[in-house]
Short mmCIF file of C-alpha atoms in Angstrom, two decimals:
data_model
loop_
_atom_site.label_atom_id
_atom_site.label_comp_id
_atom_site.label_asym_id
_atom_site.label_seq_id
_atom_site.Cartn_x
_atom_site.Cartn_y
_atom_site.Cartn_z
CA UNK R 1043 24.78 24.34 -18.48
CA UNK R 1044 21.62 25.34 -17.42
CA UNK R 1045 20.31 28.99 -17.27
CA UNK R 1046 17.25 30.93 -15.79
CA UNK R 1047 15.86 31.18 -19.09
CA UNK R 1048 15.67 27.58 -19.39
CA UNK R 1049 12.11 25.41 -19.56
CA UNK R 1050 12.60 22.01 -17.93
CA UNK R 1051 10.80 19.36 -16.35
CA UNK R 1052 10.80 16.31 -14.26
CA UNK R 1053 11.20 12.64 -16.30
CA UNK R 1054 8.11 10.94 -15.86
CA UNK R 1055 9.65 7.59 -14.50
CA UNK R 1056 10.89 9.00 -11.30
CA UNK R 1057 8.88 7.72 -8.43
CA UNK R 1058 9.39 9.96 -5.38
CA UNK R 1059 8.04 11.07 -1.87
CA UNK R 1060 7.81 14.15 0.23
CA UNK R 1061 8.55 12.98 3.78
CA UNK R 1062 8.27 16.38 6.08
CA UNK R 1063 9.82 19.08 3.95
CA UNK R 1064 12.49 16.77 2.96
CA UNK R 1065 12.04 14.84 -0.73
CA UNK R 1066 13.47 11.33 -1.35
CA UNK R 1067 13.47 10.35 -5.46
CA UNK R 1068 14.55 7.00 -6.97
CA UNK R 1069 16.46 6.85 -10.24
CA UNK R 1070 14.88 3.11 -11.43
CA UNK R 1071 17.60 2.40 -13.81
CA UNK R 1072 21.15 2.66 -11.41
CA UNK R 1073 18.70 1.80 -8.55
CA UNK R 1074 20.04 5.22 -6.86
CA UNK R 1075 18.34 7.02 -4.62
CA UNK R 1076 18.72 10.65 -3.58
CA UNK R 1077 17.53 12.99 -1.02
CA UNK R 1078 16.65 16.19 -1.39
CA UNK R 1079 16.68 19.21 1.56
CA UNK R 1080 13.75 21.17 1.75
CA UNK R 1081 14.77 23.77 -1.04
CA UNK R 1082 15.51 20.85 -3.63
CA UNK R 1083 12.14 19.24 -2.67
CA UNK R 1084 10.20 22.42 -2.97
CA UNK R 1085 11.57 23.05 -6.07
CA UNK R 1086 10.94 19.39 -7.28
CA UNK R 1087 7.15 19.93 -5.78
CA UNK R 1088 7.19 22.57 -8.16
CA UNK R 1089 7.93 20.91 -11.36
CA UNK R 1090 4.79 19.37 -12.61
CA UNK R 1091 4.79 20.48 -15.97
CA UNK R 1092 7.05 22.44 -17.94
CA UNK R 1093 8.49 24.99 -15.54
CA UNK R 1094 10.58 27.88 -16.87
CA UNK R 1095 13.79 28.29 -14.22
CA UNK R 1096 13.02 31.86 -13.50
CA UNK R 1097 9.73 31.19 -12.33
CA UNK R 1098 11.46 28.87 -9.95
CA UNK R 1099 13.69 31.43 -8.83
CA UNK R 1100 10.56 33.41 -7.90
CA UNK R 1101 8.93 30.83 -6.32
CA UNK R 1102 12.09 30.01 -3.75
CA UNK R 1103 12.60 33.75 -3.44
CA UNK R 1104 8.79 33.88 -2.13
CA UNK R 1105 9.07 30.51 0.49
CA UNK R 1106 12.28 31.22 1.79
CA UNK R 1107 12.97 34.67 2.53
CA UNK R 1108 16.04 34.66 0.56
CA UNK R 1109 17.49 37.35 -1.85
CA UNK R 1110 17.62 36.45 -5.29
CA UNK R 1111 21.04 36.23 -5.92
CA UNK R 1112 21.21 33.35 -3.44
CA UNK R 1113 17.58 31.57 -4.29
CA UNK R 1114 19.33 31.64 -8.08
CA UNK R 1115 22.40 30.46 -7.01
CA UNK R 1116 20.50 27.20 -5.09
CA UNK R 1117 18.10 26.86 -8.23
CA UNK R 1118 20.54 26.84 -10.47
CA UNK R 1119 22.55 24.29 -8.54
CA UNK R 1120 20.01 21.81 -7.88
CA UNK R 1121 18.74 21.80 -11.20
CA UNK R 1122 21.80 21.48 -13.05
CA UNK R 1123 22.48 18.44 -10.14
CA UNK R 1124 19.24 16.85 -11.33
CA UNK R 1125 20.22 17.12 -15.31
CA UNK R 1126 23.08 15.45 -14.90
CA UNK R 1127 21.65 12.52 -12.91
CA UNK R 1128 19.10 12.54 -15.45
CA UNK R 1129 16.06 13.40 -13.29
CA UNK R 1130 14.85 16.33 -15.87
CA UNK R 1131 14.80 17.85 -19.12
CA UNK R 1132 15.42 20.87 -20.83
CA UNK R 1133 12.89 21.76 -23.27
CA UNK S 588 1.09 -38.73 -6.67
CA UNK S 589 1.11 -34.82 -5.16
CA UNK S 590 4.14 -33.25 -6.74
CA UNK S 591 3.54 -30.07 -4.80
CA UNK S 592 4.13 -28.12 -1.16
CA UNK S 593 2.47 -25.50 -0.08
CA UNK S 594 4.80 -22.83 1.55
CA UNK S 595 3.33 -19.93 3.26
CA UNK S 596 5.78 -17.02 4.30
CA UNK S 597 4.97 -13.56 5.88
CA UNK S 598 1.14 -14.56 4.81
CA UNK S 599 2.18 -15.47 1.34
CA UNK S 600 1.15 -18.65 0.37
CA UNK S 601 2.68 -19.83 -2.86
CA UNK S 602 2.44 -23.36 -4.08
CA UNK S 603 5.84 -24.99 -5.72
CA UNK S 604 5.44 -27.85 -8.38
CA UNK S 605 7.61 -29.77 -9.50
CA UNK S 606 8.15 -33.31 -11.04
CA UNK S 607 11.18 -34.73 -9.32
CA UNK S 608 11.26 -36.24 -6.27
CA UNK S 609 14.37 -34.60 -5.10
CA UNK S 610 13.87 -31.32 -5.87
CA UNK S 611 10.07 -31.27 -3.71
CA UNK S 612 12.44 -33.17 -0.81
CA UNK S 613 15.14 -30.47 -0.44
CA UNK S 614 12.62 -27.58 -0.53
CA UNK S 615 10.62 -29.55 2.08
CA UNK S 616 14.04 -29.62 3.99
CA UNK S 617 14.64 -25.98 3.39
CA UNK S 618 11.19 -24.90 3.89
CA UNK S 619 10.18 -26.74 7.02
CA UNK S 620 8.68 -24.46 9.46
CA UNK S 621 6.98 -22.31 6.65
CA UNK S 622 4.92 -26.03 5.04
CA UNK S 623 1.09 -24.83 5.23
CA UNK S 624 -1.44 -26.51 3.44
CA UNK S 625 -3.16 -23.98 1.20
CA UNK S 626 -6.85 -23.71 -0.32
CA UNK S 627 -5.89 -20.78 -2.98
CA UNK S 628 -1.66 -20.39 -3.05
CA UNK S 629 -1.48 -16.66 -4.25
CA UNK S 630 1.15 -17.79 -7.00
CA UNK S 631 2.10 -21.29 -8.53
CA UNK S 632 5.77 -21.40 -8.82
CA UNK S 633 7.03 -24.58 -11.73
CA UNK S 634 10.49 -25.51 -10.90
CA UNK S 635 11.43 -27.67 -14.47
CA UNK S 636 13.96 -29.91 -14.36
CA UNK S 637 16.41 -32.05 -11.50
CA UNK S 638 18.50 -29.89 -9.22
CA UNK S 639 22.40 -30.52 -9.09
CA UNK S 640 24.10 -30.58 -5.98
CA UNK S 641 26.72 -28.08 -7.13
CA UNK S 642 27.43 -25.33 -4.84
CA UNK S 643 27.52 -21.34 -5.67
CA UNK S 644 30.29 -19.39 -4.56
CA UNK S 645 28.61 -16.21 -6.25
CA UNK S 646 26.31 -14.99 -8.12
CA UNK S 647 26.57 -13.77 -12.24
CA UNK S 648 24.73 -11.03 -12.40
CA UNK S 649 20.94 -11.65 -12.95
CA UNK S 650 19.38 -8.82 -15.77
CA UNK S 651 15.69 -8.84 -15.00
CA UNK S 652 12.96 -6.96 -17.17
CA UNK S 653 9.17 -6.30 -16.70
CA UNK S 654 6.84 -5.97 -19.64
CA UNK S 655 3.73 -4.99 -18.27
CA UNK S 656 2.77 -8.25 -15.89
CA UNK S 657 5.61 -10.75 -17.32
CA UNK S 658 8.57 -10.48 -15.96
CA UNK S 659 12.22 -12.73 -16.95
CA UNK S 660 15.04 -13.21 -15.36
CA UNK S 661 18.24 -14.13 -17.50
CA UNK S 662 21.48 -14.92 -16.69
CA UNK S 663 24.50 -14.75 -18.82
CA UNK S 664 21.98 -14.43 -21.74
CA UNK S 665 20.11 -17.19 -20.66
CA UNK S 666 17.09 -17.56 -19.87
CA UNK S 667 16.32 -18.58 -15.76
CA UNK S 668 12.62 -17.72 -14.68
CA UNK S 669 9.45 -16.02 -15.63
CA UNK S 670 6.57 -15.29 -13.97
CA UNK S 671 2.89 -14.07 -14.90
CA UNK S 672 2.18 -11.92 -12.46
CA UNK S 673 -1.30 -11.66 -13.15
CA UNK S 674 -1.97 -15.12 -13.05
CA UNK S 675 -0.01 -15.52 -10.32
CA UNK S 676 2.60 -18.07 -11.84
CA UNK S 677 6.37 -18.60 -12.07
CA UNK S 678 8.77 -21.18 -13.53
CA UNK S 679 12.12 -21.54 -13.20
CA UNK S 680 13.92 -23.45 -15.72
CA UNK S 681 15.96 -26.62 -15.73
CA UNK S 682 19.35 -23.79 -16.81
CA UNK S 683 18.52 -22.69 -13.54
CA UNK S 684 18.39 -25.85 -11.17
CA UNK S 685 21.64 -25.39 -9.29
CA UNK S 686 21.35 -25.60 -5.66
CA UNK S 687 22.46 -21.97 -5.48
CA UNK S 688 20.51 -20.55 -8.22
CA UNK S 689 17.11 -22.17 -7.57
CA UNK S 690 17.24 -20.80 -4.27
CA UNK S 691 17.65 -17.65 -4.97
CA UNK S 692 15.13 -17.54 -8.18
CA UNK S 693 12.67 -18.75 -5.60
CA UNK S 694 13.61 -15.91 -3.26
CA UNK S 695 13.64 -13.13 -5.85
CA UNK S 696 9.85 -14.53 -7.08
CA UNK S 697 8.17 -14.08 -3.54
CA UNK S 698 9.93 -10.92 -3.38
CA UNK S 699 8.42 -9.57 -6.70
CA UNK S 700 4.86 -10.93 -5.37
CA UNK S 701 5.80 -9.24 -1.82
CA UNK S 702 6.35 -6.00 -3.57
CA UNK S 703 3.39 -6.10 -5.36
CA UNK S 704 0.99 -6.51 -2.29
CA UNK S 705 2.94 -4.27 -0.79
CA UNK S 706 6.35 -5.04 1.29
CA UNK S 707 9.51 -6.29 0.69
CA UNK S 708 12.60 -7.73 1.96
CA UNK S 709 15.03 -5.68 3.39
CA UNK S 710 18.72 -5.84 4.41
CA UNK S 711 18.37 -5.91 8.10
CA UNK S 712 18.41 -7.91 11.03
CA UNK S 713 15.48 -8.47 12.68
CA UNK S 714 14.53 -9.46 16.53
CA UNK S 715 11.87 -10.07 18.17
CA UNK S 716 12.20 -9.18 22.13
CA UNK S 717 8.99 -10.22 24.03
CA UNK S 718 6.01 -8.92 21.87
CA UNK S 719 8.24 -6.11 20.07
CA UNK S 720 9.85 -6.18 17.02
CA UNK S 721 12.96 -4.45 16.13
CA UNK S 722 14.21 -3.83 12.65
CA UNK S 723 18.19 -2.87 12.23
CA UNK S 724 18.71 -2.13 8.37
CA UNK S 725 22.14 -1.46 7.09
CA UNK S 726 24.81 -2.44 4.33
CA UNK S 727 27.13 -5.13 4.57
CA UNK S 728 29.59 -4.79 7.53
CA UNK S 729 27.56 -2.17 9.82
CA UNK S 730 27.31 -5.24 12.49
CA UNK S 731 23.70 -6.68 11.65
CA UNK S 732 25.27 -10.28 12.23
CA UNK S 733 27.13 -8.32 15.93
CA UNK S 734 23.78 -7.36 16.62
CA UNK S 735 22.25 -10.77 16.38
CA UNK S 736 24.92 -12.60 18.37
CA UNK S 737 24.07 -9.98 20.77
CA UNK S 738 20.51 -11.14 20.84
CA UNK S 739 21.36 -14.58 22.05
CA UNK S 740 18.17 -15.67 24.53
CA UNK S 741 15.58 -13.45 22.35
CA UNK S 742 13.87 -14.23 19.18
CA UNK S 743 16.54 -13.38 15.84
CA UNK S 744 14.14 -13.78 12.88
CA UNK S 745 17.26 -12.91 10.86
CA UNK S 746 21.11 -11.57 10.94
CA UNK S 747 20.83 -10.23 7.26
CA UNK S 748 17.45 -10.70 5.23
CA UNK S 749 13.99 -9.38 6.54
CA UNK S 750 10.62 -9.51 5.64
CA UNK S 751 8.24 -6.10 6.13
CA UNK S 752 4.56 -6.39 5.38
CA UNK S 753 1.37 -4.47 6.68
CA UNK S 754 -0.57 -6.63 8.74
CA UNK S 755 -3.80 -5.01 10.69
CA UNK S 756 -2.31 -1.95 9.96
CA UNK S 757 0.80 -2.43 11.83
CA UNK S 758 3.96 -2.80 10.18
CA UNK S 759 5.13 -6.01 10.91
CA UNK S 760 8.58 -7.91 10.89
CA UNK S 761 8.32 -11.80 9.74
CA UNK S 762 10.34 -14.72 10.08
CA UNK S 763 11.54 -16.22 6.54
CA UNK S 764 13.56 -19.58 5.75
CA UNK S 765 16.21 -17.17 3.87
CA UNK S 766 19.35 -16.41 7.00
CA UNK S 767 17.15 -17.93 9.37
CA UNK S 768 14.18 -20.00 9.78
CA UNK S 769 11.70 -18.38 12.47
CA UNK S 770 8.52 -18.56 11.83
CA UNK S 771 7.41 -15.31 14.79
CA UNK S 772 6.38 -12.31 13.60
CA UNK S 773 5.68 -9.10 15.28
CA UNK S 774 4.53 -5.41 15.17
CA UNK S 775 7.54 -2.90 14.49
CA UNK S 776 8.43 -1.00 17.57
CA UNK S 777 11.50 0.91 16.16
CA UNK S 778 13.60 0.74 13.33
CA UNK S 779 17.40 1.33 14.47
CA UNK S 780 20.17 1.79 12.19
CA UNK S 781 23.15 0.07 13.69
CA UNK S 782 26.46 2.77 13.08
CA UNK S 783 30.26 2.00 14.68
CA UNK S 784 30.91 4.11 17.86
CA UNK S 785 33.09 4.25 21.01
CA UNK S 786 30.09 3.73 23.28
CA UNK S 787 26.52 3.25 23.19
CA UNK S 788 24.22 5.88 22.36
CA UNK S 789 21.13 6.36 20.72
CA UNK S 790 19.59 9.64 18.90
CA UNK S 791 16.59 10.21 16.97
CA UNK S 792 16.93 9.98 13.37
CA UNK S 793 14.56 11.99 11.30
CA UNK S 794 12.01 10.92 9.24
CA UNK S 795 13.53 11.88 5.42
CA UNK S 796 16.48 10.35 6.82
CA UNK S 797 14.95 7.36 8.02
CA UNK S 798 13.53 6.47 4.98
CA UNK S 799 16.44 7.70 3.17
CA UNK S 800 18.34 4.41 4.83
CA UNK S 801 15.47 2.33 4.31
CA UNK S 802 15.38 2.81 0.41
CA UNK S 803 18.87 2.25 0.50
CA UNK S 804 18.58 -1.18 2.14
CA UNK S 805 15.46 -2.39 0.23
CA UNK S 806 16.10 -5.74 -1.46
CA UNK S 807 14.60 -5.13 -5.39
CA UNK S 808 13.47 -7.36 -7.23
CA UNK S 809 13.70 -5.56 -10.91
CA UNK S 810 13.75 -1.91 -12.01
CA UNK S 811 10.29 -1.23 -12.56
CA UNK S 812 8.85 2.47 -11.83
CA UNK S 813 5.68 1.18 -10.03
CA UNK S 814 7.26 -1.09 -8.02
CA UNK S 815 9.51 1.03 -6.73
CA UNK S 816 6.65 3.81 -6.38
CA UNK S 817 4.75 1.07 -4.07
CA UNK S 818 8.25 0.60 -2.35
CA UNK S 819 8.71 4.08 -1.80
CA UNK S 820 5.08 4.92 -0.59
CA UNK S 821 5.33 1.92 1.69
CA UNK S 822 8.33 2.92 3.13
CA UNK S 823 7.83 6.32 3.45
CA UNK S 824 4.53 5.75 5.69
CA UNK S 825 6.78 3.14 8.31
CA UNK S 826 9.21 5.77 8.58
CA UNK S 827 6.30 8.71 8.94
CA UNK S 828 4.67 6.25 11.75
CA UNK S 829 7.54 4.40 13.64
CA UNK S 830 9.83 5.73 15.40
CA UNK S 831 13.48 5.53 14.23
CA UNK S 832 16.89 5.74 16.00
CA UNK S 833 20.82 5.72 15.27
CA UNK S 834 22.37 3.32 17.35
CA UNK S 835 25.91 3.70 18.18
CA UNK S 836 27.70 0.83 19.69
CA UNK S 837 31.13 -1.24 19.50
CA UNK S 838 31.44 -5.44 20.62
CA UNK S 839 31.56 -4.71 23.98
CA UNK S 840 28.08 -2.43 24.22
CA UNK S 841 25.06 -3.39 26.07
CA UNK S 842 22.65 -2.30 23.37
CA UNK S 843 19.68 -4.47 24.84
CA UNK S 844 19.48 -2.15 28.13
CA UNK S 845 19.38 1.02 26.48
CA UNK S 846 17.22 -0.43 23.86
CA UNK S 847 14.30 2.58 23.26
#
């Protein structure tokens, strides 16, 4: 289960494409592809690197004009979505 | 004695080789409109070995790995093709000489070679309708084949396997011997992705989701990361630069007047 306090990052075999605001990513191995809405692509944007969840938090609360609860709610959601399809790592 | 044709598809010239008689014969058959003589084929392709007349109901799934610019194709744990694609060569061995099989091999090879230069063959039908192309991706049973018979009296490159490429800096649809045998090409005007409905109607599908349902459509030819990263940045510019449509229609639809 991931938390805020977790560091992860994006595997490095993951090709993948802004289009708009919108984010379309290609897991090579099951050949599946998945689309993310404009807060999962922003927050994919923001992974190069190591990237400690928190700071993610920050940076949705600061784009969106959301409150915190709810940009660590989405975070939290879409990163956890992404570890289990295998996109990212915890550190 | 020349034991070779020259077959040029979508601009791809590739020359095939082989030793027997037959086998140059029925890919002269199959190949017909797309025979080109060629100064400099951009791959050699070696077919090894007689072909047997058997016919292929389906398919055993084909495992295909890349190491760096070789990539084999295996089939039940035995080996079926390789090709060098920096030298620009295939073969496909003797294991692999049913009628079925070969055909396919030689498919999946121009594909890997398309891919690399950048296109690819998609699941779509594709018609040309005066100078206009029109590309209508979509998974089996969405009514690419419907669409086609609906075409009757303009140019169906294909009911179910397109080629893309980049030609002139238009994206253009191609005619290929694989579901039909047309050798017209022509720019893209839209891409429309055929969906069931009680009428006709069209709407404007965005751009993530346009590409979306082209990725999903896209015929690959291995898992490889760059491959897919040149499939994905080709795709993602025809879907930033043409425009795109969901087309609802049932059998008894009109779709040619209301065509955008």
């Amino acid at each position: 289960m991931i938390s805020v306090k977790d560091v992860v990052r994006r595997k490095e075999d993951i090709p993948w494409r802004m289009i708009e605001d919108e984010a379309v990513l290609v897991e090579v191995k099951k050949g599946e592809v998945i689309h993310c809405n404009p807060v999962g692509a922003f927050i994919w944007g923001r992974l190069e690197g190591t990237k400690q969840v928190s700071a993610l938090v920050t940076d949705v609360v600061e784009n969106f004009e959301v409150d915190e609860e709810t940009a660590s709610k989405d975070t939290l959601e879409f990163i956890g979505a992404m570890e289990k399809k295998g996109l990212l790592v915890k550190e | 004695m020349n034991q070779s044709i020259d077959v040029r598809i979508a601009g791809i010239g590739f020359r095939v080789n082989s030793p027997e008689q037959s086998v140059r014969a029925k890919l002269a058959h199959d190949f017909r409109p797309f025979l080109h003589p060629l100064a400099e084929p951009l791959f050699n392709l070696e077919i090894l070995g007689p072909m047997n007349e058997r016919e292929i109901d389906s398919f055993p799934p084909v495992r295909v790995d890349r190491r760096g610019e070789s990539v084999s194709f295996e089939m039940e744990g035995t080996a079926m093709a390789d090709v060098d694609l920096r030298r620009g060569r295939a073969r496909i061995l003797a294991s692999a000489m049913e009628k079925g099989y070969a055909e396919a091999f030689i498919r999946s090879v121009f594909n890997l070679f398309l891919h690399q230069r950048g296109g690819f063959l998609i699941h779509a039908c594709s018609v040309v309708n005066g100078n206009r192309g029109y590309l209508f991706p979509g998974v089996s049973g969405c009514g690419k084949s419907t669409i086609a018979h609906m075409s009757a009296g303009k140019n169906v490159l294909s009911d179910e396997l397109s080629c893309v490429i980049r030609e002139k800096g238009d994206y253009t649809v191609c005619g290929t011997p694989w579901r039909g045998n047309s050798m017209k090409r022509a720019k893209i005007r839209a891409i429309v992705f055929p969906k069931r409905g009680r009428r006709i109607r069209f709407s404007r599908a965005g751009k993530g989701e346009c590409l979306d349902q082209l990725v999903s459509t896209v015929v690959y030819p291995c898992n490889d990361t760059q491959l897919f990263g040149n499939m994905l940045s080709f795709a993602g510019r025809m879907a930033e630069t043409i425009p795109s449509y969901n087309m609802y229609f049932n059998l008894s639809s009109d779709i040619w007047r209301r065509m955008p």
